């Protein structure tokens, strides 16, 4: 298609929206931030599974609404439930260190979980809870449109990739979810219990860095 065809089409689209009373383009194409705020409001009033009864605060996610890199963990823990923020506490600190070592920062990536409410005593998510909560994650991914999703631990990888394979088989390879590259790796909480697995995680993260044209060894803390 020639350039003047494209500009003619855009002009026609804009005229159409003007005629039907649209004042701002973000009314038609919501900005990622607005889109995430709508989801956050929906999560705050969600009672689709039993976890809403025991949660203190739902934990939607945090970071850059237009992040190229998104991390998805399993579910909020005690501290996350208390603060309403994802990945705080010891596992969160380790995730922050991993992100910095990848030459990103918590502000340039987006961090979320599959479940938005804490399972009591940090038990594993139940199938019906995952099913009830996953649509929120899908909507978030749709708003943010990351280039890469790093899943942390078995549950998010299995949920996004629709597989029952163990994390030991899934990690270290790029998979795909709706056209987005997915790199499964171990959960930071697992690394706290099994420090030997840090090497494997770093190998996985280096593959992600390569995709963004980054090389291990640089200490710059955010990606340009
Ligand atoms: Fe709703 Fe998800 Fe919380 Fe369940 S875990 S109540 S589905 S927001």
PDB file of C-alpha atoms and ligand atoms in Angstrom:
ATOM      1  CA  UNK A   1       0.000   0.000   0.000  1.00  0.00           C
ATOM      2  CA  UNK A   2       1.319   3.467  -0.907  1.00  0.00           C
ATOM      3  CA  UNK A   3       1.952   6.108   1.731  1.00  0.00           C
ATOM      4  CA  UNK A   4      -0.825   8.422   0.534  1.00  0.00           C
ATOM      5  CA  UNK A   5      -3.297   5.513   0.766  1.00  0.00           C
ATOM      6  CA  UNK A   6      -2.334   5.005   4.402  1.00  0.00           C
ATOM      7  CA  UNK A   7      -2.699   8.688   5.305  1.00  0.00           C
ATOM      8  CA  UNK A   8      -6.058   8.843   3.466  1.00  0.00           C
ATOM      9  CA  UNK A   9      -7.294   5.826   5.467  1.00  0.00           C
ATOM     10  CA  UNK A  10      -6.139   7.352   8.769  1.00  0.00           C
ATOM     11  CA  UNK A  11      -7.870  10.631   7.935  1.00  0.00           C
ATOM     12  CA  UNK A  12     -11.083   8.736   7.173  1.00  0.00           C
ATOM     13  CA  UNK A  13     -10.868   6.816  10.465  1.00  0.00           C
ATOM     14  CA  UNK A  14     -10.321  10.032  12.427  1.00  0.00           C
ATOM     15  CA  UNK A  15     -13.222  11.756  10.667  1.00  0.00           C
ATOM     16  CA  UNK A  16     -15.467   8.774  11.442  1.00  0.00           C
ATOM     17  CA  UNK A  17     -14.600   8.872  15.163  1.00  0.00           C
ATOM     18  CA  UNK A  18     -15.130  12.659  15.217  1.00  0.00           C
ATOM     19  CA  UNK A  19     -18.551  12.234  13.615  1.00  0.00           C
ATOM     20  CA  UNK A  20     -19.684   9.702  16.213  1.00  0.00           C
ATOM     21  CA  UNK A  21     -18.685  12.077  19.005  1.00  0.00           C
ATOM     22  CA  UNK A  22     -15.292  10.674  20.084  1.00  0.00           C
ATOM     23  CA  UNK A  23     -13.108  13.504  21.435  1.00  0.00           C
ATOM     24  CA  UNK A  24      -9.954  11.611  22.387  1.00  0.00           C
ATOM     25  CA  UNK A  25      -8.327   8.640  20.697  1.00  0.00           C
ATOM     26  CA  UNK A  26      -7.699   6.952  24.047  1.00  0.00           C
ATOM     27  CA  UNK A  27     -11.499   6.658  24.384  1.00  0.00           C
ATOM     28  CA  UNK A  28     -11.329   4.277  21.409  1.00  0.00           C
ATOM     29  CA  UNK A  29      -7.912   2.725  22.015  1.00  0.00           C
ATOM     30  CA  UNK A  30      -7.432   2.693  25.815  1.00  0.00           C
ATOM     31  CA  UNK A  31      -3.912   3.479  27.036  1.00  0.00           C
ATOM     32  CA  UNK A  32      -2.199   0.576  28.828  1.00  0.00           C
ATOM     33  CA  UNK A  33      -2.364   2.494  32.108  1.00  0.00           C
ATOM     34  CA  UNK A  34      -6.145   3.065  31.812  1.00  0.00           C
ATOM     35  CA  UNK A  35      -6.656  -0.515  30.713  1.00  0.00           C
ATOM     36  CA  UNK A  36      -4.750  -1.786  33.794  1.00  0.00           C
ATOM     37  CA  UNK A  37      -6.704   0.518  36.098  1.00  0.00           C
ATOM     38  CA  UNK A  38      -9.959  -0.986  34.820  1.00  0.00           C
ATOM     39  CA  UNK A  39      -8.636  -4.488  35.550  1.00  0.00           C
ATOM     40  CA  UNK A  40      -7.452  -3.387  38.991  1.00  0.00           C
ATOM     41  CA  UNK A  41     -10.960  -2.151  39.818  1.00  0.00           C
ATOM     42  CA  UNK A  42     -12.429  -5.462  38.612  1.00  0.00           C
ATOM     43  CA  UNK A  43      -9.956  -7.421  40.767  1.00  0.00           C
ATOM     44  CA  UNK A  44     -10.757  -5.301  43.829  1.00  0.00           C
ATOM     45  CA  UNK A  45     -14.422  -6.373  43.672  1.00  0.00           C
ATOM     46  CA  UNK A  46     -13.807  -9.929  42.428  1.00  0.00           C
ATOM     47  CA  UNK A  47     -15.300 -12.818  44.367  1.00  0.00           C
ATOM     48  CA  UNK A  48     -14.970 -15.448  41.638  1.00  0.00           C
ATOM     49  CA  UNK A  49     -13.141 -17.855  43.931  1.00  0.00           C
ATOM     50  CA  UNK A  50     -12.997 -18.487  47.670  1.00  0.00           C
ATOM     51  CA  UNK A  51      -9.698 -16.633  48.114  1.00  0.00           C
ATOM     52  CA  UNK A  52     -11.478 -13.273  48.267  1.00  0.00           C
ATOM     53  CA  UNK A  53     -12.734 -14.266  51.735  1.00  0.00           C
ATOM     54  CA  UNK A  54      -9.275 -14.671  53.268  1.00  0.00           C
ATOM     55  CA  UNK A  55      -7.225 -12.046  51.419  1.00  0.00           C
ATOM     56  CA  UNK A  56      -6.229  -8.807  53.121  1.00  0.00           C
ATOM     57  CA  UNK A  57      -5.401  -6.974  49.896  1.00  0.00           C
ATOM     58  CA  UNK A  58      -5.602  -8.224  46.308  1.00  0.00           C
ATOM     59  CA  UNK A  59      -2.285  -7.920  44.489  1.00  0.00           C
ATOM     60  CA  UNK A  60      -2.687  -6.942  40.878  1.00  0.00           C
ATOM     61  CA  UNK A  61       0.883  -6.180  39.757  1.00  0.00           C
ATOM     62  CA  UNK A  62       3.388  -3.345  39.505  1.00  0.00           C
ATOM     63  CA  UNK A  63       5.735  -1.754  37.045  1.00  0.00           C
ATOM     64  CA  UNK A  64       5.722  -0.177  33.625  1.00  0.00           C
ATOM     65  CA  UNK A  65       2.311  -0.546  31.888  1.00  0.00           C
ATOM     66  CA  UNK A  66       4.183  -0.609  28.559  1.00  0.00           C
ATOM     67  CA  UNK A  67       6.947  -2.985  29.634  1.00  0.00           C
ATOM     68  CA  UNK A  68       8.682  -5.134  27.032  1.00  0.00           C
ATOM     69  CA  UNK A  69       9.504  -7.667  29.730  1.00  0.00           C
ATOM     70  CA  UNK A  70       6.952  -9.106  32.136  1.00  0.00           C
ATOM     71  CA  UNK A  71       7.504 -11.490  35.067  1.00  0.00           C
ATOM     72  CA  UNK A  72       4.648 -13.714  36.202  1.00  0.00           C
ATOM     73  CA  UNK A  73       4.798 -15.569  39.497  1.00  0.00           C
ATOM     74  CA  UNK A  74       2.367 -17.852  41.248  1.00  0.00           C
ATOM     75  CA  UNK A  75       0.425 -16.023  43.969  1.00  0.00           C
ATOM     76  CA  UNK A  76       0.867 -13.366  46.670  1.00  0.00           C
ATOM     77  CA  UNK A  77       2.501 -14.492  49.912  1.00  0.00           C
ATOM     78  CA  UNK A  78       2.100 -13.129  53.433  1.00  0.00           C
ATOM     79  CA  UNK A  79       3.937  -9.840  52.892  1.00  0.00           C
ATOM     80  CA  UNK A  80       2.398  -9.236  49.447  1.00  0.00           C
ATOM     81  CA  UNK A  81      -1.073  -9.809  50.920  1.00  0.00           C
ATOM     82  CA  UNK A  82      -0.312  -7.282  53.667  1.00  0.00           C
ATOM     83  CA  UNK A  83       1.126  -4.617  51.365  1.00  0.00           C
ATOM     84  CA  UNK A  84      -0.945  -5.236  48.204  1.00  0.00           C
ATOM     85  CA  UNK A  85       2.276  -5.333  46.150  1.00  0.00           C
ATOM     86  CA  UNK A  86       3.839  -8.206  44.206  1.00  0.00           C
ATOM     87  CA  UNK A  87       7.164  -9.798  45.120  1.00  0.00           C
ATOM     88  CA  UNK A  88       8.096  -8.003  48.311  1.00  0.00           C
ATOM     89  CA  UNK A  89       9.957  -9.850  51.059  1.00  0.00           C
ATOM     90  CA  UNK A  90      12.954 -12.148  50.579  1.00  0.00           C
ATOM     91  CA  UNK A  91      11.868 -13.723  47.270  1.00  0.00           C
ATOM     92  CA  UNK A  92      10.994 -10.270  45.967  1.00  0.00           C
ATOM     93  CA  UNK A  93      14.449  -8.964  46.883  1.00  0.00           C
ATOM     94  CA  UNK A  94      16.037 -11.837  44.987  1.00  0.00           C
ATOM     95  CA  UNK A  95      13.813 -11.131  41.967  1.00  0.00           C
ATOM     96  CA  UNK A  96      14.884  -7.470  42.105  1.00  0.00           C
ATOM     97  CA  UNK A  97      18.535  -8.575  42.081  1.00  0.00           C
ATOM     98  CA  UNK A  98      17.892 -10.826  39.075  1.00  0.00           C
ATOM     99  CA  UNK A  99      16.137  -7.991  37.228  1.00  0.00           C
ATOM    100  CA  UNK A 100      19.016  -5.600  37.948  1.00  0.00           C
ATOM    101  CA  UNK A 101      21.571  -8.199  36.842  1.00  0.00           C
ATOM    102  CA  UNK A 102      19.602  -8.396  33.579  1.00  0.00           C
ATOM    103  CA  UNK A 103      20.149  -4.624  33.199  1.00  0.00           C
ATOM    104  CA  UNK A 104      16.483  -3.805  33.711  1.00  0.00           C
ATOM    105  CA  UNK A 105      14.827  -2.355  36.808  1.00  0.00           C
ATOM    106  CA  UNK A 106      11.562  -3.019  38.632  1.00  0.00           C
ATOM    107  CA  UNK A 107      10.271   0.235  37.136  1.00  0.00           C
ATOM    108  CA  UNK A 108      10.985  -0.772  33.534  1.00  0.00           C
ATOM    109  CA  UNK A 109       9.478  -4.285  33.714  1.00  0.00           C
ATOM    110  CA  UNK A 110       6.022  -5.408  34.870  1.00  0.00           C
ATOM    111  CA  UNK A 111       5.637  -7.933  37.706  1.00  0.00           C
ATOM    112  CA  UNK A 112       2.444  -9.891  38.404  1.00  0.00           C
ATOM    113  CA  UNK A 113       1.140 -13.246  39.606  1.00  0.00           C
ATOM    114  CA  UNK A 114      -1.375 -15.701  38.220  1.00  0.00           C
ATOM    115  CA  UNK A 115      -3.510 -15.501  41.379  1.00  0.00           C
ATOM    116  CA  UNK A 116      -4.324 -12.045  42.670  1.00  0.00           C
ATOM    117  CA  UNK A 117      -5.295 -13.170  46.178  1.00  0.00           C
ATOM    118  CA  UNK A 118      -3.159 -15.093  48.668  1.00  0.00           C
ATOM    119  CA  UNK A 119      -3.923 -18.782  49.210  1.00  0.00           C
ATOM    120  CA  UNK A 120      -4.048 -19.411  52.989  1.00  0.00           C
ATOM    121  CA  UNK A 121      -0.715 -20.569  54.463  1.00  0.00           C
ATOM    122  CA  UNK A 122       0.813 -20.111  50.986  1.00  0.00           C
ATOM    123  CA  UNK A 123      -0.604 -23.458  49.873  1.00  0.00           C
ATOM    124  CA  UNK A 124      -0.475 -24.322  46.160  1.00  0.00           C
ATOM    125  CA  UNK A 125      -3.151 -22.710  43.976  1.00  0.00           C
ATOM    126  CA  UNK A 126      -6.137 -24.960  43.281  1.00  0.00           C
ATOM    127  CA  UNK A 127      -7.238 -25.660  39.741  1.00  0.00           C
ATOM    128  CA  UNK A 128     -10.561 -23.849  40.155  1.00  0.00           C
ATOM    129  CA  UNK A 129      -8.764 -20.780  41.583  1.00  0.00           C
ATOM    130  CA  UNK A 130      -6.371 -20.681  38.641  1.00  0.00           C
ATOM    131  CA  UNK A 131      -9.259 -20.995  36.187  1.00  0.00           C
ATOM    132  CA  UNK A 132     -11.196 -18.222  37.902  1.00  0.00           C
ATOM    133  CA  UNK A 133      -8.229 -15.843  38.040  1.00  0.00           C
ATOM    134  CA  UNK A 134      -6.428 -16.479  34.748  1.00  0.00           C
ATOM    135  CA  UNK A 135      -8.683 -14.185  32.673  1.00  0.00           C
ATOM    136  CA  UNK A 136      -7.289 -11.237  34.668  1.00  0.00           C
ATOM    137  CA  UNK A 137      -3.744 -12.208  33.684  1.00  0.00           C
ATOM    138  CA  UNK A 138      -4.765 -12.619  30.040  1.00  0.00           C
ATOM    139  CA  UNK A 139      -6.345  -9.152  30.086  1.00  0.00           C
ATOM    140  CA  UNK A 140      -3.206  -7.696  31.683  1.00  0.00           C
ATOM    141  CA  UNK A 141      -0.965  -9.256  29.043  1.00  0.00           C
ATOM    142  CA  UNK A 142      -3.294  -7.867  26.405  1.00  0.00           C
ATOM    143  CA  UNK A 143      -2.952  -4.331  27.855  1.00  0.00           C
ATOM    144  CA  UNK A 144       0.813  -4.429  28.398  1.00  0.00           C
ATOM    145  CA  UNK A 145       1.729  -6.326  25.231  1.00  0.00           C
ATOM    146  CA  UNK A 146       5.170  -7.415  26.429  1.00  0.00           C
ATOM    147  CA  UNK A 147       7.685  -8.890  24.013  1.00  0.00           C
ATOM    148  CA  UNK A 148       8.768 -11.528  26.536  1.00  0.00           C
ATOM    149  CA  UNK A 149       7.118 -13.093  29.586  1.00  0.00           C
ATOM    150  CA  UNK A 150       9.333 -14.806  32.172  1.00  0.00           C
ATOM    151  CA  UNK A 151       7.262 -17.210  34.197  1.00  0.00           C
ATOM    152  CA  UNK A 152       8.527 -17.999  37.700  1.00  0.00           C
ATOM    153  CA  UNK A 153       7.879 -21.512  38.959  1.00  0.00           C
ATOM    154  CA  UNK A 154       5.694 -24.302  37.620  1.00  0.00           C
ATOM    155  CA  UNK A 155       2.166 -22.878  37.948  1.00  0.00           C
ATOM    156  CA  UNK A 156       2.394 -19.803  35.690  1.00  0.00           C
ATOM    157  CA  UNK A 157       4.318 -21.699  32.986  1.00  0.00           C
ATOM    158  CA  UNK A 158       1.828 -24.568  33.025  1.00  0.00           C
ATOM    159  CA  UNK A 159      -1.125 -22.156  32.987  1.00  0.00           C
ATOM    160  CA  UNK A 160       0.111 -20.020  30.084  1.00  0.00           C
ATOM    161  CA  UNK A 161       1.432 -22.917  28.023  1.00  0.00           C
ATOM    162  CA  UNK A 162      -1.484 -25.230  28.838  1.00  0.00           C
ATOM    163  CA  UNK A 163       0.729 -28.132  29.824  1.00  0.00           C
ATOM    164  CA  UNK A 164       1.293 -30.380  32.792  1.00  0.00           C
ATOM    165  CA  UNK A 165       5.039 -30.711  32.147  1.00  0.00           C
ATOM    166  CA  UNK A 166       7.295 -30.078  35.130  1.00  0.00           C
ATOM    167  CA  UNK A 167       9.220 -26.812  35.352  1.00  0.00           C
ATOM    168  CA  UNK A 168      12.498 -28.724  35.069  1.00  0.00           C
ATOM    169  CA  UNK A 169      11.471 -29.640  31.495  1.00  0.00           C
ATOM    170  CA  UNK A 170       9.919 -26.303  30.572  1.00  0.00           C
ATOM    171  CA  UNK A 171      12.658 -23.949  31.789  1.00  0.00           C
ATOM    172  CA  UNK A 172      15.472 -22.668  29.632  1.00  0.00           C
ATOM    173  CA  UNK A 173      13.564 -22.707  26.323  1.00  0.00           C
ATOM    174  CA  UNK A 174      11.440 -20.099  24.631  1.00  0.00           C
ATOM    175  CA  UNK A 175       7.796 -21.056  24.215  1.00  0.00           C
ATOM    176  CA  UNK A 176       4.938 -18.983  22.891  1.00  0.00           C
ATOM    177  CA  UNK A 177       1.732 -17.557  24.292  1.00  0.00           C
ATOM    178  CA  UNK A 178      -0.465 -15.554  21.867  1.00  0.00           C
ATOM    179  CA  UNK A 179       2.572 -14.613  19.790  1.00  0.00           C
ATOM    180  CA  UNK A 180       4.600 -13.550  22.878  1.00  0.00           C
ATOM    181  CA  UNK A 181       7.818 -15.357  23.759  1.00  0.00           C
ATOM    182  CA  UNK A 182       7.655 -17.139  27.122  1.00  0.00           C
ATOM    183  CA  UNK A 183      10.742 -18.148  29.111  1.00  0.00           C
ATOM    184  CA  UNK A 184       9.899 -20.347  32.103  1.00  0.00           C
ATOM    185  CA  UNK A 185      12.378 -20.457  34.948  1.00  0.00           C
ATOM    186  CA  UNK A 186      12.473 -21.337  38.644  1.00  0.00           C
ATOM    187  CA  UNK A 187      10.685 -19.224  41.247  1.00  0.00           C
ATOM    188  CA  UNK A 188      12.921 -16.986  43.429  1.00  0.00           C
ATOM    189  CA  UNK A 189      11.421 -18.631  46.556  1.00  0.00           C
ATOM    190  CA  UNK A 190      12.715 -21.975  45.232  1.00  0.00           C
ATOM    191  CA  UNK A 191      16.152 -20.394  44.755  1.00  0.00           C
ATOM    192  CA  UNK A 192      16.172 -19.309  48.404  1.00  0.00           C
ATOM    193  CA  UNK A 193      15.737 -22.963  49.380  1.00  0.00           C
ATOM    194  CA  UNK A 194      17.970 -24.335  46.597  1.00  0.00           C
ATOM    195  CA  UNK A 195      20.760 -21.839  45.879  1.00  0.00           C
ATOM    196  CA  UNK A 196      22.370 -24.320  43.459  1.00  0.00           C
ATOM    197  CA  UNK A 197      19.521 -23.613  41.009  1.00  0.00           C
ATOM    198  CA  UNK A 198      20.619 -19.967  40.661  1.00  0.00           C
ATOM    199  CA  UNK A 199      23.043 -20.946  37.913  1.00  0.00           C
ATOM    200  CA  UNK A 200      20.206 -22.415  35.813  1.00  0.00           C
ATOM    201  CA  UNK A 201      18.078 -19.294  36.306  1.00  0.00           C
ATOM    202  CA  UNK A 202      20.942 -17.052  35.274  1.00  0.00           C
ATOM    203  CA  UNK A 203      21.412 -19.144  32.111  1.00  0.00           C
ATOM    204  CA  UNK A 204      17.681 -18.717  31.341  1.00  0.00           C
ATOM    205  CA  UNK A 205      17.815 -14.982  31.968  1.00  0.00           C
ATOM    206  CA  UNK A 206      20.837 -14.558  29.739  1.00  0.00           C
ATOM    207  CA  UNK A 207      18.774 -15.977  26.872  1.00  0.00           C
ATOM    208  CA  UNK A 208      16.172 -13.290  27.557  1.00  0.00           C
ATOM    209  CA  UNK A 209      18.887 -10.634  27.717  1.00  0.00           C
ATOM    210  CA  UNK A 210      20.224 -11.767  24.339  1.00  0.00           C
ATOM    211  CA  UNK A 211      16.801 -11.214  22.858  1.00  0.00           C
ATOM    212  CA  UNK A 212      16.950  -7.595  24.049  1.00  0.00           C
ATOM    213  CA  UNK A 213      20.510  -7.202  22.737  1.00  0.00           C
ATOM    214  CA  UNK A 214      22.025  -7.166  26.236  1.00  0.00           C
ATOM    215  CA  UNK A 215      25.187  -8.932  27.282  1.00  0.00           C
ATOM    216  CA  UNK A 216      25.938 -10.243  30.759  1.00  0.00           C
ATOM    217  CA  UNK A 217      28.763  -8.378  32.455  1.00  0.00           C
ATOM    218  CA  UNK A 218      27.404  -4.839  31.990  1.00  0.00           C
ATOM    219  CA  UNK A 219      26.132  -3.234  35.187  1.00  0.00           C
ATOM    220  CA  UNK A 220      23.728  -0.646  33.742  1.00  0.00           C
ATOM    221  CA  UNK A 221      20.567  -0.854  35.832  1.00  0.00           C
ATOM    222  CA  UNK A 222      17.829  -0.012  33.366  1.00  0.00           C
ATOM    223  CA  UNK A 223      17.188  -0.824  29.767  1.00  0.00           C
ATOM    224  CA  UNK A 224      17.141   1.971  27.224  1.00  0.00           C
TER     225      UNK A 224
HETATM  226 FE1  LIG B   1     -10.948 -13.179  42.097  1.00  0.00          FE
HETATM  227 FE2  LIG B   1      -8.535 -14.061  41.473  1.00  0.00          FE
HETATM  228 FE3  LIG B   1      -8.972 -13.175  43.932  1.00  0.00          FE
HETATM  229 FE4  LIG B   1     -10.039 -15.482  43.122  1.00  0.00          FE
HETATM  230  S1  LIG B   1      -7.847 -15.034  43.360  1.00  0.00           S
HETATM  231  S2  LIG B   1     -11.108 -13.831  44.247  1.00  0.00           S
HETATM  232  S3  LIG B   1     -10.474 -15.076  40.965  1.00  0.00           S
HETATM  233  S4  LIG B   1      -9.071 -11.957  42.038  1.00  0.00           S
END
